[in-house]
CSV table of C-alpha atoms in Angstrom, one decimal:
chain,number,residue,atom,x,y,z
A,1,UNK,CA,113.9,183.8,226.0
A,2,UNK,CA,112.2,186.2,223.5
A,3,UNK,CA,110.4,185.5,220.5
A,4,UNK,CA,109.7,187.3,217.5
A,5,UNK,CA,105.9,187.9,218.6
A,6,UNK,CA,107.6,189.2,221.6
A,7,UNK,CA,109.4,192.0,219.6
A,8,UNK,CA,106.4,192.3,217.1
A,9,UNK,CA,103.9,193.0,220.1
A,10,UNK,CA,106.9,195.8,221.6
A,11,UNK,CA,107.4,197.1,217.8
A,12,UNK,CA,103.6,197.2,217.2
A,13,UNK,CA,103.8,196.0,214.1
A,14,UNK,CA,103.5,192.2,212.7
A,15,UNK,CA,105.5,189.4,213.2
A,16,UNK,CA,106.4,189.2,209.2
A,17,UNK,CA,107.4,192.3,209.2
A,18,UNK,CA,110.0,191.9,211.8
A,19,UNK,CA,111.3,188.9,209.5
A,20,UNK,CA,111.3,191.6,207.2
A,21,UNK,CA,113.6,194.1,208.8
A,22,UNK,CA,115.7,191.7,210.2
A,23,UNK,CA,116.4,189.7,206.6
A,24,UNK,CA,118.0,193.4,205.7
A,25,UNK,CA,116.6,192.4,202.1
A,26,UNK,CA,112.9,193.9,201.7
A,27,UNK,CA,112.5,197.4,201.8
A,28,UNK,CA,110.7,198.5,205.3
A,29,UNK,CA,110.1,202.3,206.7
A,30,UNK,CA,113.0,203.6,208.2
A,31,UNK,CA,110.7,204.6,211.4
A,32,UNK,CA,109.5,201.1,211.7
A,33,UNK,CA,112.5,199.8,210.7
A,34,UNK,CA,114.1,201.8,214.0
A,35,UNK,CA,110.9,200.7,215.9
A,36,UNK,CA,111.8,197.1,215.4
A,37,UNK,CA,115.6,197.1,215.9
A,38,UNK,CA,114.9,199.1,219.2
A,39,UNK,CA,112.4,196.2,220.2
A,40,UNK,CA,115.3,193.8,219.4
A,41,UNK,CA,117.7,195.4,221.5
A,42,UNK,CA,115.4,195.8,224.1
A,43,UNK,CA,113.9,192.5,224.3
A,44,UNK,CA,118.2,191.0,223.8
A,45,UNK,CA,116.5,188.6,220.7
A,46,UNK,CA,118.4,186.2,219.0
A,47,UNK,CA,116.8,185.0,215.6
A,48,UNK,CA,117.3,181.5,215.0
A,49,UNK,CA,119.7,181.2,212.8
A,50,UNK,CA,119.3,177.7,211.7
A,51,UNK,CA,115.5,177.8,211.5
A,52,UNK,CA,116.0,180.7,209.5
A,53,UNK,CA,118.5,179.4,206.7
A,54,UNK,CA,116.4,176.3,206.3
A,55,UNK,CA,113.4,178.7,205.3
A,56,UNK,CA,115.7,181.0,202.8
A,57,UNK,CA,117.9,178.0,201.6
A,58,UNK,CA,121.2,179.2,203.4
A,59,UNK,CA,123.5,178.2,206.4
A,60,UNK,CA,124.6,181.7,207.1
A,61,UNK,CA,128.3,180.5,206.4
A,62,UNK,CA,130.8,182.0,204.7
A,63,UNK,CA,134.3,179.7,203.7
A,64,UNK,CA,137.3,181.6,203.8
A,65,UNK,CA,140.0,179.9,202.2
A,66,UNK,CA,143.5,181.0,203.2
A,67,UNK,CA,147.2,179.6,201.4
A,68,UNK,CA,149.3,179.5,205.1
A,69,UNK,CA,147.9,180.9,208.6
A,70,UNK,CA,151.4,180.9,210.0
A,71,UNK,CA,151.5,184.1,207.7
A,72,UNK,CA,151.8,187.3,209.9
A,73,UNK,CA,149.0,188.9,207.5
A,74,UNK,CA,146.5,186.4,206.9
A,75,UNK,CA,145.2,186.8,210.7
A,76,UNK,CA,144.6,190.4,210.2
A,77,UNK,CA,142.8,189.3,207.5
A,78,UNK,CA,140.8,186.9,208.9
A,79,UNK,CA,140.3,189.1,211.9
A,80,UNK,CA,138.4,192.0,210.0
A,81,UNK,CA,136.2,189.2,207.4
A,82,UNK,CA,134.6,187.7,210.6
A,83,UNK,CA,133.5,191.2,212.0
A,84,UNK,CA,132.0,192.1,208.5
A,85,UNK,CA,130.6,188.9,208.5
A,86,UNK,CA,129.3,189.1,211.5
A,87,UNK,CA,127.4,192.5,211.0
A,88,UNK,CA,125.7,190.9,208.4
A,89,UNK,CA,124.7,188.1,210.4
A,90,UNK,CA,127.3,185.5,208.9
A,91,UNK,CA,129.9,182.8,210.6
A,92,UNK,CA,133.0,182.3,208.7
A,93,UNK,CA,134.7,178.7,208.5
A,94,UNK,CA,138.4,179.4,208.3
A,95,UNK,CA,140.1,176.6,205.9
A,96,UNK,CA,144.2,176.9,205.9
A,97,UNK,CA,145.7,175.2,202.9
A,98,UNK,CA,149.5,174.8,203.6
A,99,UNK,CA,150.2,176.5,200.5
A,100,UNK,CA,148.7,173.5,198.2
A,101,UNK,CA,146.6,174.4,195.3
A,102,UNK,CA,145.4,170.8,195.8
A,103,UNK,CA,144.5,171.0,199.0
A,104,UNK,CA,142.6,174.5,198.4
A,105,UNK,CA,140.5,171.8,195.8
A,106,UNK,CA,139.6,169.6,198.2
A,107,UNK,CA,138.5,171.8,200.9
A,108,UNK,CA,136.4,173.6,198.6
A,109,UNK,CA,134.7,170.3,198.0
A,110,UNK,CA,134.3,169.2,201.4
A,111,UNK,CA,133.3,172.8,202.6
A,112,UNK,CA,130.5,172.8,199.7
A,113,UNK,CA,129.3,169.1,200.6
A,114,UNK,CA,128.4,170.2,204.3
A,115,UNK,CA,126.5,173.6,203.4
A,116,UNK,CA,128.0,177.2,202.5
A,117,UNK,CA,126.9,180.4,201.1
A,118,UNK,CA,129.4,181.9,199.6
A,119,UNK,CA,133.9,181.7,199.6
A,120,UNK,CA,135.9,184.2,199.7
A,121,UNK,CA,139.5,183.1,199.1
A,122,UNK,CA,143.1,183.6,199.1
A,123,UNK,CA,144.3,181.5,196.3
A,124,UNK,CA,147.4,179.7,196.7
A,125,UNK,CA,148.6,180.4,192.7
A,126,UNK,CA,147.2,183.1,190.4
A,127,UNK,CA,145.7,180.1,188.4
A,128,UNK,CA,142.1,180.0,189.2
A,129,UNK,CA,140.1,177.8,186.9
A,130,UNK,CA,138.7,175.7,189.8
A,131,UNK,CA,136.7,178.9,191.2
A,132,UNK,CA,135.7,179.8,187.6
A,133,UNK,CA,134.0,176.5,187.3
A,134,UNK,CA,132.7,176.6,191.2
A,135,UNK,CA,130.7,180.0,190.1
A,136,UNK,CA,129.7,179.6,186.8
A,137,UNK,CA,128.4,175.8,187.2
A,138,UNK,CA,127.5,175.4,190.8
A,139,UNK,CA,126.2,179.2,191.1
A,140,UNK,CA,128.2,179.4,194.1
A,141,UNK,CA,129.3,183.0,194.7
A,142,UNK,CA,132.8,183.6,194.6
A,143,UNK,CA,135.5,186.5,196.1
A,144,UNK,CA,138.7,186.8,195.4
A,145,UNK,CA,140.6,189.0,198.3
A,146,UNK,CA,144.2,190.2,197.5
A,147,UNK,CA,143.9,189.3,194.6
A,148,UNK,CA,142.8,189.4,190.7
A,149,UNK,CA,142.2,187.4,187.5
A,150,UNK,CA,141.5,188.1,184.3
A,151,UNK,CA,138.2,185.4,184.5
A,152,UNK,CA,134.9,186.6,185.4
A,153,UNK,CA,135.3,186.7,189.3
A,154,UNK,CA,134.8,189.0,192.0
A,155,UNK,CA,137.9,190.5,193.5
A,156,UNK,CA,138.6,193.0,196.2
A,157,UNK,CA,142.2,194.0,196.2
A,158,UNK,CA,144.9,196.7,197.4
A,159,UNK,CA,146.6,198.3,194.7
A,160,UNK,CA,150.2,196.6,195.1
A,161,UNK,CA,151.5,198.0,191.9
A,162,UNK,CA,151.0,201.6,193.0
A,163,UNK,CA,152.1,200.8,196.6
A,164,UNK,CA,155.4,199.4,195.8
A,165,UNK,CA,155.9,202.5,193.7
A,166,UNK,CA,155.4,204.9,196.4
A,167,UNK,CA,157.7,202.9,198.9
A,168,UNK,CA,160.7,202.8,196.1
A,169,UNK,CA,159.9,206.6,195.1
A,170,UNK,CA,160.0,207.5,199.1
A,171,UNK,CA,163.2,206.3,199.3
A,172,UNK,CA,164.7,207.7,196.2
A,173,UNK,CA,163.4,210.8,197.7
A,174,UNK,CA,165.6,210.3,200.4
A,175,UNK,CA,168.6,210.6,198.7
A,176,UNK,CA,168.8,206.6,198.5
A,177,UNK,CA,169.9,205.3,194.5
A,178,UNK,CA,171.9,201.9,195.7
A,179,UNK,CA,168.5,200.6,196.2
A,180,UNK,CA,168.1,196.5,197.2
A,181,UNK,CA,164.9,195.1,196.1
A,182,UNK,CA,163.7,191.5,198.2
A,183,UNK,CA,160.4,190.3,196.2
A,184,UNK,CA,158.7,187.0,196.6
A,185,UNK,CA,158.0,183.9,194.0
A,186,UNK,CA,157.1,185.6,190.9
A,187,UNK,CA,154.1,182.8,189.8
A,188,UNK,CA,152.2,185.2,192.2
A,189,UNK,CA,150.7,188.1,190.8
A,190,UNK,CA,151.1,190.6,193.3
A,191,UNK,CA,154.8,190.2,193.5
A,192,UNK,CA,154.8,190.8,190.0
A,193,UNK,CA,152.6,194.2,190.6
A,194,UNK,CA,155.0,194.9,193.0
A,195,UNK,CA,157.8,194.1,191.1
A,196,UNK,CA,156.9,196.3,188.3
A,197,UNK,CA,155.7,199.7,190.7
A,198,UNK,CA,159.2,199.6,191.7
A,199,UNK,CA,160.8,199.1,188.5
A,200,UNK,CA,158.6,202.2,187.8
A,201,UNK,CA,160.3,204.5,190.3
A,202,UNK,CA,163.9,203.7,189.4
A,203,UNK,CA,163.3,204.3,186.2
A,204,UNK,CA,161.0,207.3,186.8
A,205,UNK,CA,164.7,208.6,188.4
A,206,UNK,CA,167.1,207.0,185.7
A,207,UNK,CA,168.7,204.5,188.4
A,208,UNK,CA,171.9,202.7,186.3
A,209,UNK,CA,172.0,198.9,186.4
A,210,UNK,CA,169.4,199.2,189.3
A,211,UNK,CA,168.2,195.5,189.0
A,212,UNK,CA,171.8,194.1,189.9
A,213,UNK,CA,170.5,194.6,193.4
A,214,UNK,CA,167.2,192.8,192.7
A,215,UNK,CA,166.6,189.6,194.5
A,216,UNK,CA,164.0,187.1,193.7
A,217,UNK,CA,162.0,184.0,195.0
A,218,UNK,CA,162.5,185.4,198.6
A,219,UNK,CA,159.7,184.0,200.5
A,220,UNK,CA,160.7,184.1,203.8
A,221,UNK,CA,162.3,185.9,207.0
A,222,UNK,CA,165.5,183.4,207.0
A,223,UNK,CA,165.7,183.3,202.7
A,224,UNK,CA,165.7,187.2,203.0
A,225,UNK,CA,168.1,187.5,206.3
A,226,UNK,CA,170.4,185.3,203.9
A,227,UNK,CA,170.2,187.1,201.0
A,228,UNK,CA,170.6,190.2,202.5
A,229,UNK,CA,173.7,189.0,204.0
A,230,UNK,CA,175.2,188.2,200.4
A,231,UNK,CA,174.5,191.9,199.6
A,232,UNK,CA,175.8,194.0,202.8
A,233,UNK,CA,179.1,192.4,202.6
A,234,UNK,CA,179.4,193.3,199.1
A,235,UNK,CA,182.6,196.4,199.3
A,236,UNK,CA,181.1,199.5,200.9
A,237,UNK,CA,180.5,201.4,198.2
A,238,UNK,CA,179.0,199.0,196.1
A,239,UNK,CA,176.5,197.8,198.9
A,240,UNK,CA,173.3,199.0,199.5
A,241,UNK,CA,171.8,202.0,201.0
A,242,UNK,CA,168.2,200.8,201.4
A,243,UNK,CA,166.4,197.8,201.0
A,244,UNK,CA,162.3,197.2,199.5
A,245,UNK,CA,161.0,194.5,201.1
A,246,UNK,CA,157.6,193.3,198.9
A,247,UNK,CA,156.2,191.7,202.0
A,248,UNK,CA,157.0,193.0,205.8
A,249,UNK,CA,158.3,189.6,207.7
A,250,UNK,CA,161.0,189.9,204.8
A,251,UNK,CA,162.5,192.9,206.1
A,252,UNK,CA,163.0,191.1,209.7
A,253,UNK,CA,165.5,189.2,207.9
A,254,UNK,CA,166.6,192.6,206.7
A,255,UNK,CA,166.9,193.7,210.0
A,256,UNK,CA,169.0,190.8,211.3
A,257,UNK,CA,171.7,190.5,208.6
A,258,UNK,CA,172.2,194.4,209.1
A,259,UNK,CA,172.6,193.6,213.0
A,260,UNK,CA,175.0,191.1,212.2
A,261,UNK,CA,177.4,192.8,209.6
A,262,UNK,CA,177.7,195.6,212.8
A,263,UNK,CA,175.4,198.3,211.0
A,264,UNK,CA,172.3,199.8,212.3
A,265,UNK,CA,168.6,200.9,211.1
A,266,UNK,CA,168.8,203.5,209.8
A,267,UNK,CA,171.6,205.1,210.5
A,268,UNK,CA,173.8,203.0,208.2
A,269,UNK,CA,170.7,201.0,206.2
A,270,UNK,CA,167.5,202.3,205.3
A,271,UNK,CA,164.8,199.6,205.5
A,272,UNK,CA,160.8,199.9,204.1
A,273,UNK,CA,158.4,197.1,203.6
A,274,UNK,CA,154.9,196.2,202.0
A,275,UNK,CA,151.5,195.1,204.0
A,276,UNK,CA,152.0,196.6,207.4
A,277,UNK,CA,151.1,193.4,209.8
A,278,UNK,CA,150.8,194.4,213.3
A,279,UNK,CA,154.4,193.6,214.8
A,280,UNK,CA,156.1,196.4,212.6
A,281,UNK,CA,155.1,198.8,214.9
A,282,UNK,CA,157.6,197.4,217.2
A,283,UNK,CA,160.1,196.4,215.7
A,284,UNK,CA,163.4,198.9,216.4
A,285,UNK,CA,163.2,200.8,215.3
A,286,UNK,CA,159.5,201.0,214.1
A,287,UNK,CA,159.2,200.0,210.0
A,288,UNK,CA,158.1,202.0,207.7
A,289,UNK,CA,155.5,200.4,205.3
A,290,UNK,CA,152.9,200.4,203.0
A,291,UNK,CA,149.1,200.3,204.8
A,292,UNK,CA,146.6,197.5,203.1
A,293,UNK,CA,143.7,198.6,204.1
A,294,UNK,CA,141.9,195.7,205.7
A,295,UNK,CA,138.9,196.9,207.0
A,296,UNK,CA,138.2,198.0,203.7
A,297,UNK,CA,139.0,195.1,201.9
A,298,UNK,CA,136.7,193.0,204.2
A,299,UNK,CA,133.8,194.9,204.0
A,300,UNK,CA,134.0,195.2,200.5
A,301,UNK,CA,134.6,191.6,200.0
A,302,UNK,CA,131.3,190.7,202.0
A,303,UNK,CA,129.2,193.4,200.7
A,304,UNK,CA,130.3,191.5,196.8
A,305,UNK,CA,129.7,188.2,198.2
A,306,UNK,CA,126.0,189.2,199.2
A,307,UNK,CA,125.6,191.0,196.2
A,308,UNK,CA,126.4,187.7,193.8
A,309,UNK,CA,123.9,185.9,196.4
A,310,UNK,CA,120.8,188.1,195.2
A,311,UNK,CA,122.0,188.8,191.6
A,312,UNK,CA,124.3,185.0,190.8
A,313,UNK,CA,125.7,186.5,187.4
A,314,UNK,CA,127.1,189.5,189.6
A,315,UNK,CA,130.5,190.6,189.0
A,316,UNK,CA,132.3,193.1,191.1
A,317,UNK,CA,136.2,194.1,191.0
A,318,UNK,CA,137.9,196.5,193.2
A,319,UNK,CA,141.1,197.8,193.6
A,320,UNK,CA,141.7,200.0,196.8
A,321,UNK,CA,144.7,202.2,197.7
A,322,UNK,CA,147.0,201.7,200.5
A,323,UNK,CA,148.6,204.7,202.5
A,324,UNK,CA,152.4,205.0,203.1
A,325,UNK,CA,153.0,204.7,207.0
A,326,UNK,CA,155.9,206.7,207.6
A,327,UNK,CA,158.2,205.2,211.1
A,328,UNK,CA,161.8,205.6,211.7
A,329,UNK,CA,163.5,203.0,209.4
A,330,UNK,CA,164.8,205.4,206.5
A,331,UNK,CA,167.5,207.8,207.0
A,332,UNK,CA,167.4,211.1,205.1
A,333,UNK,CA,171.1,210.9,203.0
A,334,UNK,CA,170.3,214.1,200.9
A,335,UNK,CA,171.3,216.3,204.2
């Protein structure tokens, strides 16, 4: 097995300044910097990871705190934090907290007690006083992803306002104004932010008594298949056109209660949705939806975690734009 001598004798330069280049901290010369990371490669070394973190004071673990990872979007999530991580030469501890503020509490205690670096989380509510307090007393750096608070904490976050707007206004575009509206429990901010986008649209297109078609507290595939039951057998031409699902695995309810009142997508219903997990692309036909995007959001999140490791009083707050992913669930009625 290699050792750093090994790559400092190949490099031709010392063994500290291999610790140098690899920490990614200290400034080294990009042609010895290159020399070094072609020794590394070469050579296959592994630093030791543990020796390491007991020498800086770190475990090279991140906590990543998620509400429910039975949720179609969380993995995708989690998927693209542990490759930033990784390139940064961090592990991330994946904590699932059955959608209980409590529990999110008491991981964050037990993950803290055996050693991290840093959390980035997915708060169960909006409230966030317990991260607030983990920062600003225990100096522990803090990331909010998908989500923001007014307190002094990081956050990385798509812009859900602004997507929900562009989803309603595409399908106003299309000739659709009997617009159904499926958004989820409304102590969550970005429902809210949703909520309000397309509120926005209809009323950027003076929609009449548009919100007798909203629906709200839908949190699920079988609340929203239910729901949207109670609206498509409402007399035909008081029943929908087209339905905004806030989160996608809403609008496979959607789907289902159209099925079963004999109509189709999108022939008869025009369906879009918000987040764009991975199984739209196959549902039939294909949804059309609005893009987080996750790569993004996981780079960014790691690259503010780091940040409030070297400077603790560090405060960074994104918000990144989606993209509209046009598929073939909305019909075109003004033709």
């Amino acid at each position: 097995m290699s050792t750093i001598k090994d790559v400092a004798k190949l490099a031709g330069v010392s063994t500290s300044t291999v610790s140098r280049t690899l920490s990614g901290r200290i400034f080294v010369e990009e042609e010895t910097r290159q020399r070094v990371l072609q020794a590394v490669e070469q050579l296959g070394y592994q630093p030791n990871i543990v020796a390491r973190g007991l020498k800086q004071g770190r475990t090279y673990t991140i906590a990543f705190l998620v509400p429910d990872i039975n949720s179609l979007f969380y993995p995708q999530i989690m998927k693209a934090l542990e490759r930033a991580a990784a390139a940064e030469g961090y592990s991330i501890l994946l904590c699932n907290n059955d959608g209980s503020s409590q529990k999110e509490q008491q991981a964050l205690e037990r993950l803290i007690a055996r050693g991290i670096d840093g959390v980035v989380c997915m708060t169960v509510a909006d409230e966030a006083n317990h991260l607030v307090q983990l920062k600003e007393k225990q100096k522990m750096p803090v990331v909010l992803i998908n989500r923001s608070v007014p307190e002094s904490l990081s956050s990385i976050t798509v812009d859900h306002e602004e997507g929900s707007y562009a989803m309603t206004r595409y399908l106003l575009e299309h000739g659709h104004r009997r617009l159904a509206g499926l958004f989820g429990n409304f102590e969550r901010q970005r429902f809210r932010d949703r909520c309000t986008g397309c509120k926005r649209a209809m009323e950027e297109f003076s929609v009449p008594d548009y919100k007798k078609n909203f629906v709200y507290d839908v949190n699920n595939v079988e609340e929203a298949y239910r729901r949207a039951l109670d609206l498509l057998r409402r007399p035909e031409e008081e029943r929908p056109t087209a339905f905004f699902a806030s989160m996608d695995v809403l609008a496979i309810g959607v789907y289902r209660a159209v099925s079963e009142c004999a109509l189709r997508v999108p022939e008869d219903i025009s369906v879009v949705g918000f987040d764009n997990i991975e199984m739209t692309q196959y549902m039939m036909p294909p949804l059309t939806t609005y893009a987080a995007p996750i790569d993004e959001l996981a780079q960014c999140s790691i690259a503010a975690l780091i940040a409030q490791m070297n400077e603790p009083d560090k405060t960074i707050r994104k918000t990144l734009p989606g993209m509209l992913v046009e598929r073939g669930s909305v019909k075109n009625i003004t033709v």
